[in-house]
Coordinates of C-alpha atoms and ligand atoms in Angstrom, one line a residue:
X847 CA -151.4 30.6 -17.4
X848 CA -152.4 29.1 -14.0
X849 CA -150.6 31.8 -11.5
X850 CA -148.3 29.6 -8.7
X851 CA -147.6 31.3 -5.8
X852 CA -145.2 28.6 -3.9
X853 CA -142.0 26.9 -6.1
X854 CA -138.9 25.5 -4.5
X855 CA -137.6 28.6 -2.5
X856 CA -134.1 27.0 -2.5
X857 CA -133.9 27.9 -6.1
X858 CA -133.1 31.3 -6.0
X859 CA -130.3 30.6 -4.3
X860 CA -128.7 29.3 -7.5
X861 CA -127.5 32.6 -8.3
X862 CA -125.9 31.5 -11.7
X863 CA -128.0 28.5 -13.5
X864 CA -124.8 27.4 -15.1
X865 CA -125.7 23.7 -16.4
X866 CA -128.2 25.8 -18.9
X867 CA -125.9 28.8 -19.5
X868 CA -123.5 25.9 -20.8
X869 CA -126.4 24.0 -22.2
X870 CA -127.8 26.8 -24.5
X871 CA -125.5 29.2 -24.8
X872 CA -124.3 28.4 -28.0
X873 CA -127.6 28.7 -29.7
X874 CA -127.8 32.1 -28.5
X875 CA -125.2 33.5 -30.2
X876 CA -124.8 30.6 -33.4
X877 CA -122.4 32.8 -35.9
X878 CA -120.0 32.7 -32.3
X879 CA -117.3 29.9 -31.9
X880 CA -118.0 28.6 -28.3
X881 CA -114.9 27.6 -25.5
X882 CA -117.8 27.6 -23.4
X883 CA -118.9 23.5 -22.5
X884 CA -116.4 21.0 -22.0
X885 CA -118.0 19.2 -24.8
X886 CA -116.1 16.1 -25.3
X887 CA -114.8 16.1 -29.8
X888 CA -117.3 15.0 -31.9
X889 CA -115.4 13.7 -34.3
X890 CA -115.0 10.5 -32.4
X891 CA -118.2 9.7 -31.3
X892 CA -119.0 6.5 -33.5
X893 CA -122.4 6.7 -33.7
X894 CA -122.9 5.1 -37.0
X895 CA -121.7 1.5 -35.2
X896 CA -123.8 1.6 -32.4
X897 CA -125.7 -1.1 -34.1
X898 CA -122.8 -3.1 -34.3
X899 CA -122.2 -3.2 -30.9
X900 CA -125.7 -3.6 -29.2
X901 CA -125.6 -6.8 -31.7
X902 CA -122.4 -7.9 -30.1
X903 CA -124.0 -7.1 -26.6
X904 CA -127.2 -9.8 -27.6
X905 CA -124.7 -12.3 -29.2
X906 CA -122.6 -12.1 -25.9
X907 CA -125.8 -12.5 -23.8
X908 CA -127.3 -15.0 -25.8
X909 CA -124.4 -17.2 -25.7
X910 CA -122.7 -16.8 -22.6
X911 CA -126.8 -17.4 -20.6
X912 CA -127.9 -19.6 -23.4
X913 CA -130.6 -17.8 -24.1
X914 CA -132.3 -17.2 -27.8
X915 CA -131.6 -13.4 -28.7
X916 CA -135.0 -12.8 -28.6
X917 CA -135.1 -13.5 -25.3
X918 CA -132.5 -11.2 -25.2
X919 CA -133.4 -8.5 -26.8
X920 CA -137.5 -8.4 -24.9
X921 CA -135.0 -8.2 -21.8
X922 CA -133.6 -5.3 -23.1
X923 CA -137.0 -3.6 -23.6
X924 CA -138.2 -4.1 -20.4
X925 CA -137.9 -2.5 -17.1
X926 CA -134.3 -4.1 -15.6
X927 CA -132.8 -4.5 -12.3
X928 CA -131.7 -1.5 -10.6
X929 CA -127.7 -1.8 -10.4
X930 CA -127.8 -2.5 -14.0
X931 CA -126.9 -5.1 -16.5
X932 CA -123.6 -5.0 -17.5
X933 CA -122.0 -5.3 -13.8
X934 CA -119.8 -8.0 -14.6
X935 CA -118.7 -6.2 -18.1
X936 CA -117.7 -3.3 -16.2
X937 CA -115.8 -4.5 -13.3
X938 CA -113.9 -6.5 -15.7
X939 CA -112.7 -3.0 -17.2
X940 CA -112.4 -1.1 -13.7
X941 CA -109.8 -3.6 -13.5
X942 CA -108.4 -4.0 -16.3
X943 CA -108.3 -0.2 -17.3
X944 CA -108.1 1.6 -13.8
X945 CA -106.5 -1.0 -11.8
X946 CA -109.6 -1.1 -9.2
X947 CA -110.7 -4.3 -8.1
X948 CA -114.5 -4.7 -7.2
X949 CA -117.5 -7.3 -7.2
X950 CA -119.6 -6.5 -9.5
X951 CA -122.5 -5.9 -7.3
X952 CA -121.2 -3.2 -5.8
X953 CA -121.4 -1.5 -9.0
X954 CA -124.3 0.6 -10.5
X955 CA -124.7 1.4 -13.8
X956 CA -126.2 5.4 -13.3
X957 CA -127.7 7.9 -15.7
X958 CA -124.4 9.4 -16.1
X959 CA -122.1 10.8 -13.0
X960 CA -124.7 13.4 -12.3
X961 CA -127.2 10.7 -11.2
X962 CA -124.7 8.9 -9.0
X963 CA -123.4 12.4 -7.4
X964 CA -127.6 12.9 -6.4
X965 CA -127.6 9.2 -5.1
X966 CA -125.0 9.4 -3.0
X967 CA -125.5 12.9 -1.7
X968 CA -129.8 11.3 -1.2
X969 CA -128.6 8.0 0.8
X970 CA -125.8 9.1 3.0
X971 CA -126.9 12.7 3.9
X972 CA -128.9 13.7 6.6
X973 CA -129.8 17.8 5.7
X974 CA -129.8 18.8 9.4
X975 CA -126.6 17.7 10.2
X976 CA -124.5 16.6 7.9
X977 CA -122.3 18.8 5.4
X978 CA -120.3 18.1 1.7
X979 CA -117.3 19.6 1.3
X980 CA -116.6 20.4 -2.4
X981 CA -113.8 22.0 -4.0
X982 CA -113.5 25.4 -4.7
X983 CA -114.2 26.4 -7.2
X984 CA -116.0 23.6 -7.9
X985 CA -118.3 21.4 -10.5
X986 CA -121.8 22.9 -10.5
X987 CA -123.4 19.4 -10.8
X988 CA -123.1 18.5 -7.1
X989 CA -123.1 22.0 -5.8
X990 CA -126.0 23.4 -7.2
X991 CA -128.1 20.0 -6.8
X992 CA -126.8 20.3 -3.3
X993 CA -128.2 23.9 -3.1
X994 CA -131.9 23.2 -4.6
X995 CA -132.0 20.4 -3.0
X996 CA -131.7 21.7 0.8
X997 CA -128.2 20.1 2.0
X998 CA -125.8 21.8 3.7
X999 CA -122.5 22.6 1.7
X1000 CA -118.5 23.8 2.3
X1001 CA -116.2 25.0 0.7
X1002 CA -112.0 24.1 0.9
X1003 CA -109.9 25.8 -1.6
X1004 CA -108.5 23.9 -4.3
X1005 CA -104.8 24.3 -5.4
X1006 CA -102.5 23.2 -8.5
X1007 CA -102.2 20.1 -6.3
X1008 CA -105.3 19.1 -5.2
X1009 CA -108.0 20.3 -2.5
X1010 CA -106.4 22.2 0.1
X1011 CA -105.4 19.3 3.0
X1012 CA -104.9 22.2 5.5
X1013 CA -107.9 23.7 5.0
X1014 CA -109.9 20.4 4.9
X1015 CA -108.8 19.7 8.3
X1016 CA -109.6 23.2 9.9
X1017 CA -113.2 23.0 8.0
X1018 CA -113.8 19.4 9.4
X1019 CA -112.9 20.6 13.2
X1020 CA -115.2 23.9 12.4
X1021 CA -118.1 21.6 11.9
X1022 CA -117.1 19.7 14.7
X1023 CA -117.3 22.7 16.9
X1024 CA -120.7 23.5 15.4
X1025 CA -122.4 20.2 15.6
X1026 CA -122.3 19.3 12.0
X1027 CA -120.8 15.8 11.0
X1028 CA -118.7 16.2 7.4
X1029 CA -119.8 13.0 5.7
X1030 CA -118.5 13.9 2.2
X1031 CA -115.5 15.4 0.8
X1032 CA -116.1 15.4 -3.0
X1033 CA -113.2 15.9 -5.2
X1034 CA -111.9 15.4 -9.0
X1035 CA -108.4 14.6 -8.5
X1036 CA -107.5 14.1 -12.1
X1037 CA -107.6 17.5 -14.2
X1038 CA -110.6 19.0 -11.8
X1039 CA -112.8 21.1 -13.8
X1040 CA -112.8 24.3 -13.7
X1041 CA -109.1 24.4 -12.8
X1042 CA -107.5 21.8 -14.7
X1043 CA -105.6 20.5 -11.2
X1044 CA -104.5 17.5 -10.5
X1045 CA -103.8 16.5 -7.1
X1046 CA -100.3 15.0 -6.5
X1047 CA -100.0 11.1 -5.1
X1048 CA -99.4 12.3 -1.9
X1049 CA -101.9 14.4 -1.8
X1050 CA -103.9 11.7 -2.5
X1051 CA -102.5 9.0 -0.1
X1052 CA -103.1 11.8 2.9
X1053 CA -106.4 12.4 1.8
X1054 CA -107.7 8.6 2.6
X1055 CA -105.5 9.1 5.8
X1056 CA -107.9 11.9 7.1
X1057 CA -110.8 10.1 5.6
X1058 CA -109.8 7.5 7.8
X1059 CA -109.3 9.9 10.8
X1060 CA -112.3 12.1 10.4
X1061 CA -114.5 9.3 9.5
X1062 CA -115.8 10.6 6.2
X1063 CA -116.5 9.2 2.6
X1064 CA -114.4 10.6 -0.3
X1065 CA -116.4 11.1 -3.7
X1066 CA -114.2 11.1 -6.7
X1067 CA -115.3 11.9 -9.6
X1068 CA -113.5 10.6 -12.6
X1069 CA -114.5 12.6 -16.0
X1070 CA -111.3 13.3 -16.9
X1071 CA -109.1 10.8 -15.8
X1072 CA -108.1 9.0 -19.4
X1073 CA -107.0 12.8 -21.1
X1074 CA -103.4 13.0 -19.8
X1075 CA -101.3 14.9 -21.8
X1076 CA -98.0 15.2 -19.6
X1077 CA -96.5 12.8 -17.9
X1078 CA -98.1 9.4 -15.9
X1079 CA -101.8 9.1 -14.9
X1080 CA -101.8 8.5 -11.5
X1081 CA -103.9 5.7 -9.5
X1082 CA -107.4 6.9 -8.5
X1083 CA -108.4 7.3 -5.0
X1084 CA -110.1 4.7 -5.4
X1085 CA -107.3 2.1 -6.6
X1086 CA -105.3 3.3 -3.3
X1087 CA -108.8 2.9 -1.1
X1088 CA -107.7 -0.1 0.8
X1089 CA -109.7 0.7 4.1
X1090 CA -113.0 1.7 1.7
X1091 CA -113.5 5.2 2.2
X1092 CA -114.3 6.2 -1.6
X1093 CA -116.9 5.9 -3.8
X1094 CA -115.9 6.3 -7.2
X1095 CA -118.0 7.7 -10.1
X1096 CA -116.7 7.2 -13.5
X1097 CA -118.0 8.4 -16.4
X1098 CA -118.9 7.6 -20.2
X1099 CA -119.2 11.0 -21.5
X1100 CA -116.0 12.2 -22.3
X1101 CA -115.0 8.9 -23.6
X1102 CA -117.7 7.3 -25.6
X1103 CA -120.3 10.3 -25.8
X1104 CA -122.6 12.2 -23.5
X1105 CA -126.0 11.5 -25.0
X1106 CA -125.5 7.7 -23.8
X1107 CA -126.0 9.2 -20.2
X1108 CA -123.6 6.3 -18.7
X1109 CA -121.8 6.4 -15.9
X1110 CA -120.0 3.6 -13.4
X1111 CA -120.7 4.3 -9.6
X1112 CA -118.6 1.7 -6.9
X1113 CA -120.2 2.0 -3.4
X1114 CA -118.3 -1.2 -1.8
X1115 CA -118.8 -0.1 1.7
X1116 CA -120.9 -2.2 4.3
X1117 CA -122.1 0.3 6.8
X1118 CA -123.7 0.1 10.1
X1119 CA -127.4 1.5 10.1
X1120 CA -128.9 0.8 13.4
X1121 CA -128.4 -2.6 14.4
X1122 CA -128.1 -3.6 11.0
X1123 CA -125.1 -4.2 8.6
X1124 CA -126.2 -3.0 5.3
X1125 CA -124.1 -3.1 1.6
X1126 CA -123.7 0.7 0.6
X1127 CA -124.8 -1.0 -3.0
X1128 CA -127.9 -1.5 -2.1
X1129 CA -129.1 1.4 -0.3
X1130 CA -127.9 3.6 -3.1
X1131 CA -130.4 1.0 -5.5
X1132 CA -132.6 2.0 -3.2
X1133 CA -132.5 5.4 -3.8
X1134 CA -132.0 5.0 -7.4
X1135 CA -135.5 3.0 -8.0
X1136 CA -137.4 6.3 -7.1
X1137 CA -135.2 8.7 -9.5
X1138 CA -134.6 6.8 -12.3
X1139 CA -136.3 3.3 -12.0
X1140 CA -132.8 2.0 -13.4
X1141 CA -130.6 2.9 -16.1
X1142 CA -131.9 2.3 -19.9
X1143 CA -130.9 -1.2 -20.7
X1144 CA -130.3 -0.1 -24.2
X1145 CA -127.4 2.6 -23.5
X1146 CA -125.7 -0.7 -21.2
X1147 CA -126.2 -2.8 -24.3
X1148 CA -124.0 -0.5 -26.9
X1149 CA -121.4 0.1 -24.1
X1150 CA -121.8 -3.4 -23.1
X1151 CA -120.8 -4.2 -26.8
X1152 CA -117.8 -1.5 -27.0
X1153 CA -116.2 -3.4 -24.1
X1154 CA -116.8 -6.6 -25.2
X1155 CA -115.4 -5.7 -28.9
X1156 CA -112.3 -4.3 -27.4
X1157 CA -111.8 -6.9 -24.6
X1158 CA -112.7 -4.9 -21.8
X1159 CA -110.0 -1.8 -22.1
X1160 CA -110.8 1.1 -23.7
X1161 CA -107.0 2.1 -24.1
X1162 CA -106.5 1.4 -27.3
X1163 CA -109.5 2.9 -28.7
X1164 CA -109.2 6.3 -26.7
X1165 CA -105.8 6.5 -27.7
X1166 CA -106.4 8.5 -30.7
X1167 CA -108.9 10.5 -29.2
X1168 CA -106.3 11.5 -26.4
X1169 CA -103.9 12.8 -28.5
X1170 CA -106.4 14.7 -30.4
X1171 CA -107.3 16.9 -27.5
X1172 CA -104.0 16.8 -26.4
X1173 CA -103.2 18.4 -29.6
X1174 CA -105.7 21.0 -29.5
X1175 CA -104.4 21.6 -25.7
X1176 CA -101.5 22.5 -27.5
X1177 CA -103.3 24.4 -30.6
X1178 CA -104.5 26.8 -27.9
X1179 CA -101.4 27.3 -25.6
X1180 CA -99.5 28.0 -28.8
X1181 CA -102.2 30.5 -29.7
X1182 CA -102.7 32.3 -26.6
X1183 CA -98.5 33.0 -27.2
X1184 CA -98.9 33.8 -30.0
X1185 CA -101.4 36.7 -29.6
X1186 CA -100.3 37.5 -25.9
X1187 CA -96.6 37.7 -26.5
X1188 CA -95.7 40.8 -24.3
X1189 CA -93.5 41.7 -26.9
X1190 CA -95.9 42.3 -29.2
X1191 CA -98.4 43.1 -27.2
X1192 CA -97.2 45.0 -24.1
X1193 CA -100.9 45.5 -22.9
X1194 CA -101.1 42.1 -22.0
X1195 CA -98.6 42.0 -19.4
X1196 CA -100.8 41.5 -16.4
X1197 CA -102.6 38.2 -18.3
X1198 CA -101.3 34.7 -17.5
X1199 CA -102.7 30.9 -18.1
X1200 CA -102.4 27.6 -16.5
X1201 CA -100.8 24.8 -18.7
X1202 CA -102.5 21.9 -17.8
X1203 CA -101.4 17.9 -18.0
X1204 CA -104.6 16.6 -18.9
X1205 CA -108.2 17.3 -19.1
X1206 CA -110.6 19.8 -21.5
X1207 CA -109.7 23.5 -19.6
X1208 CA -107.4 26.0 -19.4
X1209 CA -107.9 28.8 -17.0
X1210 CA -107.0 32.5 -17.7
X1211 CA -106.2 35.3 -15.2
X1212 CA -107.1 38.9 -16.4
X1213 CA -106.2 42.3 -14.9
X1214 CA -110.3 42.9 -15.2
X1215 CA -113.7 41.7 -14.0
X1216 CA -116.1 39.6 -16.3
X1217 CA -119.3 38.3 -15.5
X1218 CA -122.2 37.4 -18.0
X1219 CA -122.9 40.4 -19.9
X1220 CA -119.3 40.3 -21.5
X1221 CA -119.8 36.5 -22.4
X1222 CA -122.8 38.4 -24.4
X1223 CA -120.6 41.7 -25.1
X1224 CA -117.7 38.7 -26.6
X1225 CA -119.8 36.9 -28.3
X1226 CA -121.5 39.5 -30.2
X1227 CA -118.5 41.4 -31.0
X1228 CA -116.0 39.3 -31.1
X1229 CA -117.9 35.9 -32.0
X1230 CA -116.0 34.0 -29.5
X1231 CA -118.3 32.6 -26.0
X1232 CA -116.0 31.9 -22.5
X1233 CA -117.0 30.7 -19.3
X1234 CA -116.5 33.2 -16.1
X1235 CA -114.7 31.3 -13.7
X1236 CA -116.7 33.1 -11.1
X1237 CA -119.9 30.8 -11.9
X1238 CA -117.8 28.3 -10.1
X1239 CA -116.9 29.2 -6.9
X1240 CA -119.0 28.8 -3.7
X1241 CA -118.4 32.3 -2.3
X1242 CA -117.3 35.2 -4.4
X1243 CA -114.2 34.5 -6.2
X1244 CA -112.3 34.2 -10.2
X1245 CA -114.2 37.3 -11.0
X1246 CA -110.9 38.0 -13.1
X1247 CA -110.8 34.6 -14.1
X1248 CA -112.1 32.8 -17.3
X1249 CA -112.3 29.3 -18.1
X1250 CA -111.8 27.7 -21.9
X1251 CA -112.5 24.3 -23.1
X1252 CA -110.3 23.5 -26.1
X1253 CA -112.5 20.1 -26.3
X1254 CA -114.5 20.3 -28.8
X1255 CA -113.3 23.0 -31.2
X1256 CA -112.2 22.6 -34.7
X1257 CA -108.4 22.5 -35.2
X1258 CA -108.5 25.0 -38.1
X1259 CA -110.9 27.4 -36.1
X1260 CA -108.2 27.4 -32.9
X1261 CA -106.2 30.3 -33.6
X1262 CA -109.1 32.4 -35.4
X1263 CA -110.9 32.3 -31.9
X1264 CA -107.8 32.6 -29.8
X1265 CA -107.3 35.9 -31.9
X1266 CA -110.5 36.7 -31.4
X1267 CA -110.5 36.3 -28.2
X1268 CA -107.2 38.6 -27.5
X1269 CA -108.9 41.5 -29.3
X1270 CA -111.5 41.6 -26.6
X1271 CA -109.3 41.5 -24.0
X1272 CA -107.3 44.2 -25.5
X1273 CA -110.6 46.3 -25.9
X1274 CA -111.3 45.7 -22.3
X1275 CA -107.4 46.4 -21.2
X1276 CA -107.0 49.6 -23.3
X1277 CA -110.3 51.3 -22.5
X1278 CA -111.1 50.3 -18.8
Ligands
PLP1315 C1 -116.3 16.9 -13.2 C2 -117.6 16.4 -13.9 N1 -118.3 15.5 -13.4 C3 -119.4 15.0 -14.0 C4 -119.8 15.6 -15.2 C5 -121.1 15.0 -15.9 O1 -120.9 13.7 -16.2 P1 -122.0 12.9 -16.8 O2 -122.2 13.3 -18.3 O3 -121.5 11.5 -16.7 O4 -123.2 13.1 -16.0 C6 -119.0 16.6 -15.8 C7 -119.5 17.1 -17.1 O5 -118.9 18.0 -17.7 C8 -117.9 17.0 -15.1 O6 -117.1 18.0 -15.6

């Protein structure tokens, strides 16, 4: 082994490496059952028609260009143009679907959200002086990219309904006073993971206000906007954007599945650079040719064919999948009253949950600290894997707090784990 004196310094600043913790975890410890990842269910992924729908994708093509499906299909094996192919497929959904209107070349087709979270943070931020603001606790994807990859983050608290407005606006004039511009605020206003908060419409109309005021872009990141379990979903950020202050990353993981690596990035800004007026669209292609060259034409295809099969909403077809995880939402509430009842149980008085309307998490509050050795001291003994809630905030913070995803677990396993889980915390309550 060749001995390396010099990696990327900005790595140990990590502290946690969640995205493999979450990755691998469940290999670890196999006989376990895992709340762990917010894995979306399995049992709808669909994989067997993928065929089925890259054909409809050619057919589609080959008609609607007049080309021969050969020509079609060598297009799809070959390198592509950087915003991707199926533009025009998707913008016919973002409006159908999400009620967002948008030309279709200001869309890019990214390697998931993760890629269009890097590709924005790359084209807009300058690491001296400019700083994100991310919620707290917050999605590891942007923060710890943001971390390895030298930019300056903040956080802003996030509560039940939404980032904290208050504190956004006394973080923005902190910067202000320190020379530092804010050019991103990055939120997940629909069932924001880790939390499972979902920021009100008011919330969301004051947001663009300041947005407006401070002079700053918005990320939202939609990855759970379609789960909603309670009540109405509520128009994106970016379906209320009418002085273009959002860009909007929407995802096909939880949806279709995560190993298609799909997600739908609008940038429909046209910003002043210099002397020059340039479309946000195509700087971000810009960065994107040096990370990823462009999106694999094939994944486009099959997705291109599942929206064409189901006339460009995906409604219908999530529908089922929606109540399925609404119903294993409700699998684990029931549970966790079931084996917390402080009648029964009086030691587990001091323990309380969220109830969340939508999304893959619900967050638990314990009258005790864990950190990663009692994921491993759980999982051993109790066969059942949790996320600290700590891995997720900024500063220190939720080291009392766990997070579970109900996503992708068996019904029938549910209240075995939940169980489970309870007689850890009562080993931890009774003996500490
Ligand atoms: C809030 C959020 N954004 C983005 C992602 C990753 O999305 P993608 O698979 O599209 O990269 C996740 C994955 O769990 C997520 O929770």
């Amino acid at each position: 082994m060749r001995k390396i004196n010099n990696i990327n310094p900005l790595l140990n600043n990590l502290g946690e490496d969640v995205m493999s913790f979450l990755n691998e975890i469940q290999q670890k410890y196999p006989k376990a059952i895992s709340l762990a990842s917010g894995r979306p269910n399995e049992d709808y992924f669909d994989l067997k028609n993928f065929p089925e729908y890259f054909n409809l994708y050619i057919d589609y093509e080959s008609s609607s260009k007049k080309k021969s499906r050969k020509e079609v299909l060598n297009s799809l094996g070959q390198y592509n143009q950087t915003k991707g192919i199926i533009n025009k497929l998707i913008s016919k959904y973002l409006s159908k679907d999400e009620k967002i209107s948008v030309n279709p070349d200001d869309i890019l087709l990214t390697v998931g959200t993760q890629e269009g979270l890097v590709i924005t943070v790359m084209t807009l931020c300058d690491k001296e002086n400019d700083v994100i603001i991310v919620e707290d606790p917050a999605y590891v994807g942007i923060t710890h990219f943001s971390i390895i990859a030298g930019y300056q983050i903040e956080p802003v608290c996030v509560n039940q309904d939404g980032i904290s407005l208050k504190m956004l606006e006394e973080k923005i004039i902190q910067c202000k006073n320190h020379n530092k511009v804010v050019k991103i605020v990055y939120v997940i206003p629909d069932f924001q993971n880790p939390t499972g908060n979902n920021m009100t419409l008011e919330n969301r109309h004051r947001l663009l206000d300041l947005a407006n005021k401070y002079n700053f872009f918005i990320v939202e990141d939609n990855a759970y906007g379609e789960f909603v379990y309670k009540g109405k979903r509520k128009l994106t950020l970016k379906a209320l954007d009418i002085n273009k202050r959002v860009i909007y990353l929407h995802s096909f993981s939880k949806t279709i599945y995560p190993s298609l690596r799909l997600g739908a990035m609008i940038a429909d800004q046209v910003i002043q650079h210099e002397e020059n007026w340039i479309a946000l669209s195509d700087l971000m292609a810009k960065t994107k040719g040096y990370i990823t060259v462009n999106t694999s034409s094939i994944s486009q295809a099959i997705l291109g064919g599942v929206l064409i099969k189901n006339g460009f909403s995906l409604k219908a077809m999530n529908k089922e999948k929606v109540l399925s995880m609404k119903r294993k939402r409700n699998l684990m509430l029931s549970s966790l009253e079931k084996f917390l009842n402080i009648k029964s149980s009086p030691w587990a008085k001091a323990i309380s949950w969220n109830i969340p309307d939508g999304g893959f998490f619900i967050t638990i509050s314990l009258p005790f600290k864990v950190d990663k050795n009692e994921v491993a001291f759980c999982a051993e003994n109790y066969q059942v894997i949790f996320t600290p809630m700590s891995f997720f905030y900024f500063n220190k913070g939720g080291s009392n707090e766990i997070r579970l995803a109900f996503s992708n677990i068996p019904d029938r396993k549910m209240e075995h784990a939940i169980k489970n889980l309870t007689m850890y915390f009562k080993h931890k309550i009774i003996n500490n």
